[in-house]
Structure formats: C-alpha cells, structure tokens
mmCIF file of C-alpha atoms in Angstrom:
data_model
loop_
_atom_site.group_PDB
_atom_site.id
_atom_site.type_symbol
_atom_site.label_atom_id
_atom_site.label_comp_id
_atom_site.label_asym_id
_atom_site.label_seq_id
_atom_site.Cartn_x
_atom_site.Cartn_y
_atom_site.Cartn_z
ATOM 1 C CA SER A 835 -0.312 0.108 0.228
ATOM 2 C CA ASP A 836 0.975 3.899 -0.554
ATOM 3 C CA ARG A 837 1.915 5.843 2.018
ATOM 4 C CA LEU A 838 -1.376 7.415 2.585
ATOM 5 C CA GLY A 839 -3.438 4.409 1.364
ATOM 6 C CA THR A 840 -5.166 6.179 -1.115
ATOM 7 C CA LEU A 841 -6.149 2.898 -3.609
ATOM 8 C CA PRO A 842 -8.187 0.150 -0.631
ATOM 9 C CA LEU A 843 -6.688 -3.389 -0.436
ATOM 10 C CA TYR A 844 -8.713 -6.069 1.372
ATOM 11 C CA TYR A 845 -6.842 -9.756 2.119
ATOM 12 C CA THR A 846 -7.556 -12.760 4.261
ATOM 13 C CA ALA A 847 -5.413 -16.419 4.269
ATOM 14 C CA VAL A 848 -7.914 -19.837 4.195
ATOM 15 C CA ASP A 849 -6.333 -23.404 3.751
ATOM 16 C CA GLY A 850 -3.202 -22.345 2.355
ATOM 17 C CA GLY A 851 -4.732 -19.731 -0.120
ATOM 18 C CA VAL A 852 -4.281 -15.852 0.119
ATOM 19 C CA TYR A 853 -7.055 -13.915 -1.414
ATOM 20 C CA PHE A 854 -6.899 -10.123 -1.702
ATOM 21 C CA GLY A 855 -9.022 -7.337 -3.717
ATOM 22 C CA PRO A 856 -9.992 -2.973 -3.685
ATOM 23 C CA GLU A 857 -12.948 -4.818 -2.019
ATOM 24 C CA ALA A 858 -13.951 -6.815 0.563
ATOM 25 C CA LYS A 859 -17.083 -8.174 -1.699
ATOM 26 C CA ALA A 860 -14.693 -9.273 -4.282
ATOM 27 C CA VAL A 861 -12.614 -11.562 -1.181
ATOM 28 C CA PHE A 862 -15.699 -13.488 -0.731
ATOM 29 C CA ALA A 863 -16.535 -13.666 -4.299
ATOM 30 C CA ALA A 864 -13.611 -15.421 -4.716
ATOM 31 C CA LEU A 865 -14.332 -17.741 -1.714
ATOM 32 C CA GLU A 866 -17.642 -18.345 -2.622
ATOM 33 C CA ARG A 867 -19.054 -17.715 1.224
ATOM 34 C CA ARG A 868 -21.227 -15.664 2.701
ATOM 35 C CA PRO A 869 -19.504 -12.392 5.597
ATOM 36 C CA VAL A 870 -19.619 -12.416 8.183
ATOM 37 C CA LEU A 871 -19.691 -9.261 10.774
ATOM 38 C CA SER A 872 -16.630 -8.263 12.509
ATOM 39 C CA LYS A 873 -17.698 -7.824 16.629
ATOM 40 C CA ASP A 874 -14.369 -5.609 16.956
ATOM 41 C CA GLY A 875 -15.233 -4.070 13.420
ATOM 42 C CA VAL A 876 -18.282 -2.838 14.181
ATOM 43 C CA ILE A 877 -17.746 -1.091 17.666
ATOM 44 C CA SER A 878 -14.603 0.399 15.389
ATOM 45 C CA PHE A 879 -16.893 2.156 13.201
ATOM 46 C CA LEU A 880 -20.115 3.147 15.496
ATOM 47 C CA ASN A 881 -17.825 4.610 18.280
ATOM 48 C CA CYS A 882 -14.574 6.359 15.439
ATOM 49 C CA GLY A 883 -16.819 6.269 12.240
ATOM 50 C CA TYR A 884 -14.469 3.794 10.231
ATOM 51 C CA CYS A 885 -12.368 0.600 11.109
ATOM 52 C CA LEU A 886 -9.547 1.334 13.380
ATOM 53 C CA GLY A 887 -6.069 -0.173 12.007
ATOM 54 C CA LYS A 888 -6.038 -3.528 9.768
ATOM 55 C CA THR A 889 -9.591 -4.759 11.175
ATOM 56 C CA THR A 890 -12.571 -4.557 8.888
ATOM 57 C CA LEU A 891 -16.346 -5.147 8.716
ATOM 58 C CA PHE A 892 -15.616 -8.725 8.622
ATOM 59 C CA GLU A 893 -14.403 -11.137 10.261
ATOM 60 C CA GLY A 894 -11.076 -13.321 8.913
ATOM 61 C CA VAL A 895 -9.999 -10.074 6.143
ATOM 62 C CA SER A 896 -8.149 -7.618 7.229
ATOM 63 C CA TYR A 897 -6.549 -4.526 5.733
ATOM 64 C CA LEU A 898 -4.275 -3.532 4.581
ATOM 65 C CA GLU A 899 -2.183 -0.060 6.315
ATOM 66 C CA PRO A 900 -1.158 3.295 4.275
ATOM 67 C CA GLY A 901 2.818 2.493 4.177
ATOM 68 C CA THR A 902 3.008 -1.531 4.772
ATOM 69 C CA VAL A 903 3.488 -4.097 2.131
ATOM 70 C CA VAL A 904 2.525 -7.538 2.813
ATOM 71 C CA GLU A 905 5.209 -10.887 2.059
ATOM 72 C CA ILE A 906 3.643 -14.025 0.729
ATOM 73 C CA ASP A 907 5.231 -17.477 0.517
ATOM 74 C CA VAL A 908 3.644 -18.954 -2.843
ATOM 75 C CA ASP A 909 4.774 -22.698 -1.289
ATOM 76 C CA SER A 910 3.128 -22.034 1.900
ATOM 77 C CA GLY A 911 0.674 -19.152 1.770
ATOM 78 C CA ARG A 912 2.171 -18.010 4.847
ATOM 79 C CA MET A 913 1.705 -13.904 5.079
ATOM 80 C CA SER A 914 4.098 -11.485 6.829
ATOM 81 C CA VAL A 915 3.045 -7.239 6.994
ATOM 82 C CA GLN A 916 5.579 -5.485 7.704
ATOM 83 C CA ARG A 917 5.478 -1.033 7.797
ATOM 84 C CA TYR A 918 8.022 0.310 5.457
ATOM 85 C CA TRP A 919 7.369 5.042 6.235
ATOM 86 C CA ARG A 920 5.247 5.567 8.853
ATOM 87 C CA VAL A 921 4.851 9.566 9.367
ATOM 88 C CA VAL A 922 6.988 11.249 12.417
ATOM 89 C CA TYR A 923 6.380 14.622 13.538
ATOM 90 C CA SER A 924 8.296 16.793 14.943
ATOM 91 C CA ALA A 925 7.816 20.569 17.114
ATOM 92 C CA ALA A 926 10.091 22.756 14.687
ATOM 93 C CA PRO A 927 11.851 25.557 17.012
ATOM 94 C CA GLU A 928 10.920 28.807 15.136
ATOM 95 C CA LEU A 929 7.690 27.592 14.774
ATOM 96 C CA ARG A 930 6.466 27.663 18.336
ATOM 97 C CA GLY A 931 6.360 31.365 17.660
ATOM 98 C CA ARG A 932 2.001 31.687 16.763
ATOM 99 C CA ARG A 933 2.291 33.836 14.617
ATOM 100 C CA ALA A 934 5.296 32.331 12.608
ATOM 101 C CA ALA A 935 3.469 29.162 13.273
ATOM 102 C CA GLU A 936 -0.446 31.206 11.482
ATOM 103 C CA ASP A 937 2.320 31.598 8.316
ATOM 104 C CA ALA A 938 3.889 28.838 7.232
ATOM 105 C CA LEU A 939 0.130 27.018 6.904
ATOM 106 C CA HIS A 940 -0.676 29.778 4.989
ATOM 107 C CA GLU A 941 2.512 29.345 2.675
ATOM 108 C CA ALA A 942 2.014 26.155 2.801
ATOM 109 C CA LEU A 943 -2.246 25.938 1.900
ATOM 110 C CA LEU A 944 -0.494 28.449 -0.950
ATOM 111 C CA ALA A 945 2.151 26.237 -2.145
ATOM 112 C CA ALA A 946 -0.590 23.634 -2.190
ATOM 113 C CA HIS A 947 -3.346 24.927 -3.648
ATOM 114 C CA SER A 948 -1.322 26.476 -6.592
ATOM 115 C CA ALA A 949 0.662 23.079 -7.430
ATOM 116 C CA MET A 950 -2.606 21.116 -6.967
ATOM 117 C CA LEU A 951 -4.699 23.432 -9.529
ATOM 118 C CA GLN A 952 -1.881 23.942 -12.201
ATOM 119 C CA ASP A 953 -3.201 20.443 -13.739
ATOM 120 C CA ALA A 954 -6.650 21.106 -14.817
ATOM 121 C CA PRO A 955 -6.801 22.987 -18.758
ATOM 122 C CA ASN A 956 -10.570 21.681 -17.852
ATOM 123 C CA GLY A 957 -10.815 23.357 -14.902
ATOM 124 C CA PHE A 958 -12.211 22.071 -11.375
ATOM 125 C CA ALA A 959 -14.414 21.637 -9.782
ATOM 126 C CA VAL A 960 -15.683 22.117 -6.024
ATOM 127 C CA MET A 961 -17.886 20.004 -3.681
ATOM 128 C CA LEU A 962 -19.196 23.213 -1.698
ATOM 129 C CA SER A 963 -20.914 23.155 1.560
ATOM 130 C CA GLY A 964 -20.866 26.523 4.146
ATOM 131 C CA GLY A 965 -18.090 25.502 5.924
ATOM 132 C CA TRP A 966 -14.345 26.928 6.474
ATOM 133 C CA ASP A 967 -12.657 24.360 4.358
ATOM 134 C CA SER A 968 -14.240 24.762 1.591
ATOM 135 C CA ARG A 969 -14.569 28.434 2.012
ATOM 136 C CA GLY A 970 -10.953 28.365 2.367
ATOM 137 C CA LEU A 971 -10.634 26.022 -0.441
ATOM 138 C CA MET A 972 -12.071 28.641 -2.612
ATOM 139 C CA ALA A 973 -10.180 31.791 -0.912
ATOM 140 C CA TYR A 974 -6.736 30.119 -1.929
ATOM 141 C CA ALA A 975 -7.660 29.182 -5.097
ATOM 142 C CA LYS A 976 -8.665 32.382 -5.540
ATOM 143 C CA SER A 977 -5.357 34.124 -4.441
ATOM 144 C CA VAL A 978 -3.428 31.902 -6.878
ATOM 145 C CA HIS A 979 -5.276 32.943 -9.545
ATOM 146 C CA HIS A 980 -7.208 29.476 -10.259
ATOM 147 C CA ARG A 981 -10.802 30.287 -10.235
ATOM 148 C CA PRO A 982 -13.036 26.366 -10.660
ATOM 149 C CA THR A 983 -15.070 26.512 -12.968
ATOM 150 C CA ALA A 984 -17.911 25.568 -11.016
ATOM 151 C CA ALA A 985 -19.223 25.101 -7.252
ATOM 152 C CA LEU A 986 -22.136 22.521 -6.227
ATOM 153 C CA THR A 987 -23.947 21.031 -3.242
ATOM 154 C CA TRP A 988 -26.722 19.163 -2.062
ATOM 155 C CA GLY A 989 -28.966 18.966 0.391
ATOM 156 C CA ARG A 990 -33.178 19.118 1.482
ATOM 157 C CA THR A 991 -33.605 23.022 0.076
ATOM 158 C CA LEU A 992 -32.800 26.637 -0.687
ATOM 159 C CA ASP A 993 -34.570 27.834 1.656
ATOM 160 C CA VAL A 994 -33.655 27.989 5.209
ATOM 161 C CA PRO A 995 -31.142 31.008 5.816
ATOM 162 C CA ASN A 996 -27.567 30.782 7.649
ATOM 163 C CA SER A 997 -27.983 26.743 6.816
ATOM 164 C CA ASP A 998 -25.201 24.830 5.052
ATOM 165 C CA ALA A 999 -27.163 25.114 1.721
ATOM 166 C CA SER A 1000 -27.554 28.761 1.193
ATOM 167 C CA LEU A 1001 -24.183 29.726 2.349
ATOM 168 C CA ALA A 1002 -23.016 26.910 0.063
ATOM 169 C CA ALA A 1003 -24.791 29.471 -2.523
ATOM 170 C CA GLU A 1004 -23.752 33.026 -1.587
ATOM 171 C CA LEU A 1005 -20.308 31.561 -1.104
ATOM 172 C CA ALA A 1006 -20.671 30.806 -4.644
ATOM 173 C CA ALA A 1007 -22.133 34.214 -5.615
ATOM 174 C CA ARG A 1008 -20.006 35.979 -4.709
ATOM 175 C CA PHE A 1009 -16.149 34.179 -6.334
ATOM 176 C CA ALA A 1010 -18.762 34.546 -9.455
ATOM 177 C CA VAL A 1011 -18.586 30.403 -9.448
ATOM 178 C CA PRO A 1012 -22.081 28.394 -11.170
ATOM 179 C CA PHE A 1013 -23.483 26.919 -8.996
ATOM 180 C CA LYS A 1014 -25.532 24.252 -9.285
ATOM 181 C CA PHE A 1015 -27.760 22.621 -6.325
ATOM 182 C CA ILE A 1016 -29.620 18.878 -5.899
ATOM 183 C CA ALA A 1017 -32.046 18.474 -3.449
ATOM 184 C CA TYR A 1018 -33.510 15.154 -2.275
ATOM 185 C CA GLU A 1019 -35.561 14.047 0.782
ATOM 186 C CA SER A 1020 -33.766 12.447 3.721
ATOM 187 C CA GLU A 1021 -36.543 9.986 3.087
ATOM 188 C CA GLN A 1022 -35.076 8.099 0.753
ATOM 189 C CA LEU A 1023 -31.850 7.110 3.587
ATOM 190 C CA VAL A 1024 -34.475 4.361 3.892
ATOM 191 C CA GLU A 1025 -34.859 3.268 0.581
ATOM 192 C CA ASN A 1026 -31.451 3.463 -0.776
ATOM 193 C CA ALA A 1027 -29.262 2.286 2.450
ATOM 194 C CA ARG A 1028 -29.296 -0.809 1.114
ATOM 195 C CA SER A 1029 -27.984 -1.070 -2.285
ATOM 196 C CA TRP A 1030 -25.581 2.166 -0.712
ATOM 197 C CA ALA A 1031 -23.982 -0.134 1.862
ATOM 198 C CA TYR A 1032 -23.828 -2.799 -0.703
ATOM 199 C CA LEU A 1033 -20.802 0.431 -3.362
ATOM 200 C CA SER A 1034 -19.169 1.593 -0.189
ATOM 201 C CA GLU A 1035 -18.995 -1.127 2.050
ATOM 202 C CA LEU A 1036 -19.632 1.887 5.308
ATOM 203 C CA ALA A 1037 -16.515 3.148 4.157
ATOM 204 C CA ASN A 1038 -18.500 6.929 4.258
ATOM 205 C CA ASP A 1039 -19.058 8.548 6.800
ATOM 206 C CA ASN A 1040 -21.413 10.907 5.516
ATOM 207 C CA GLY A 1041 -25.034 9.991 5.889
ATOM 208 C CA GLY A 1042 -26.055 12.870 3.294
ATOM 209 C CA TRP A 1043 -24.830 11.128 0.945
ATOM 210 C CA TYR A 1044 -26.176 7.959 1.574
ATOM 211 C CA ALA A 1045 -29.256 9.410 1.804
ATOM 212 C CA GLU A 1046 -29.521 10.988 -1.413
ATOM 213 C CA GLY A 1047 -29.047 7.374 -3.294
ATOM 214 C CA ALA A 1048 -25.781 5.782 -5.348
ATOM 215 C CA THR A 1049 -26.705 7.096 -8.735
ATOM 216 C CA THR A 1050 -26.488 10.391 -7.802
ATOM 217 C CA LEU A 1051 -23.235 9.996 -7.999
ATOM 218 C CA ALA A 1052 -23.069 9.041 -11.685
ATOM 219 C CA GLU A 1053 -25.779 11.611 -12.658
ATOM 220 C CA HIS A 1054 -25.544 14.679 -11.066
ATOM 221 C CA TYR A 1055 -21.463 15.050 -10.507
ATOM 222 C CA ARG A 1056 -20.359 13.954 -13.708
ATOM 223 C CA MET A 1057 -19.762 17.109 -15.628
ATOM 224 C CA SER A 1058 -16.468 19.066 -17.971
ATOM 225 C CA ALA A 1059 -14.121 19.964 -15.498
ATOM 226 C CA ASP A 1060 -10.543 17.708 -15.275
ATOM 227 C CA PHE A 1061 -11.506 16.841 -11.625
ATOM 228 C CA ALA A 1062 -14.073 18.460 -8.279
ATOM 229 C CA LEU A 1063 -12.206 19.095 -4.726
ATOM 230 C CA VAL A 1064 -14.016 18.389 -1.759
ATOM 231 C CA GLY A 1065 -12.866 20.784 1.418
ATOM 232 C CA ASP A 1066 -11.584 17.926 4.657
ATOM 233 C CA GLU A 1067 -10.049 16.028 1.856
ATOM 234 C CA CYS A 1068 -8.346 18.349 1.424
ATOM 235 C CA TRP A 1069 -7.281 20.437 4.817
ATOM 236 C CA GLY A 1070 -10.085 19.511 6.616
ATOM 237 C CA GLY A 1071 -10.245 16.200 8.440
ATOM 238 C CA HIS A 1072 -7.966 14.021 6.916
ATOM 239 C CA GLY A 1073 -4.845 17.024 7.780
#
C-alpha cells in the first residue's frame, strides 16, 4: 500500500491460499462464502466512523494499512506484513510562536493549492458547503489565480437562511462561480441504504450521501471539469 493508503486492499488467508482485492466483496466472491460481521470491526466503526488499523467490518478479512507491504510465500501461503514508512511529527523550534506558525501554514496552503490546481486545463469543480474548509479552498484558489469552473452542493432546500446549502450558494455568488444545487429528501435514506451499504462497504461517514442515493454520483456529479475537490479531503479533517 502506498504511504497514504490511497487505494484500499483487503486480504485473507484460507486453507493455504491468499485472497485479496480492492473491496471486501471481491474477496468473498472468490471465497464463495457469506460475510460475517466482526465484533471488533463494528465497535470500531460505530465509535470512530471507520475501522482502526487492519480491522475491517468482516470476520477474517484484514485491511492493508498505509505504508505497509505484505509478503506471501507462494508455497505455504504464509503472510508477513511489515511497515516500510510512518509519519513522524517533530516540533520545529522556529514554529513555536503563533505568528510564525500561522505564516508557515498560510504559505504551505498557498503552495499546495498552486501545485494542485496547475494540472486542470479543463478547469476544476468544488463540492461546496458553508463550512470553513470549503470557503478556505475557494479563497486560496482565488489567491493563486485558479478560479473553479463550477460549484455544487446538496441538501433538502436552499430556502433556510444560514443553512449549509444557502451559505454555499452565497459563497458561489461571491466568488462568481456557476452553482448547481442537488435536492433530495431525507426519507430516501432508508430506500437507498441497502445499495449504498453494498457499494461503499460503509467506507463513508457522510450520512447525506446515503440519503441522496448512489446513482446521484453518476447522474449529477459528472461534469466537464478535470476533477472536483472536497474541502475536508484537501485540508480539513484529514490533515
């Protein structure tokens, strides 16, 4: 797995054979057996919103953690997993002052957005909410002279003042970015839950996505831009 675990890999060893794939359902299809929920995996998911370490929601199936490599002995089927890289944080003395730390963060964000947005000849879109990460993304994109070609958000309605959706519309107008709103009903969550759980294997902590339905991704999010950015994925909760 690469250092950030960009592409997931699930694996298990059964009767001298090793099975692996990008989704747990692929592993179960190869094994031709029904999945069984893992108690530790379920507790981890309900407490944290995701499974910790190599734990998964399924008994007997492991997740290859970021920065690790699994070696398989093809004769015996034995596996060994070793970590080849880990993040080590250390405090830089020059950043102990608040102003210096703020300046360093600002410069890092400018450089990151400049590098990220250079490679978008067909423009880029922003999944826009009213949150600080989305508006920060818009502001830094403007600062490095790469304005989004489209912004979109989703929710029940745009009519509730100061709601996430209404703030997103105001932000799009302020930055003069074409805006699209996708409306859906929360009651759709129950109807969509089965297909969403199957497709995502619960690798998603955004309940709103379950409400809108998996087909929304294909029907509404496709656009002519090269890619779409989500604020919290760029510089929010994921660091």
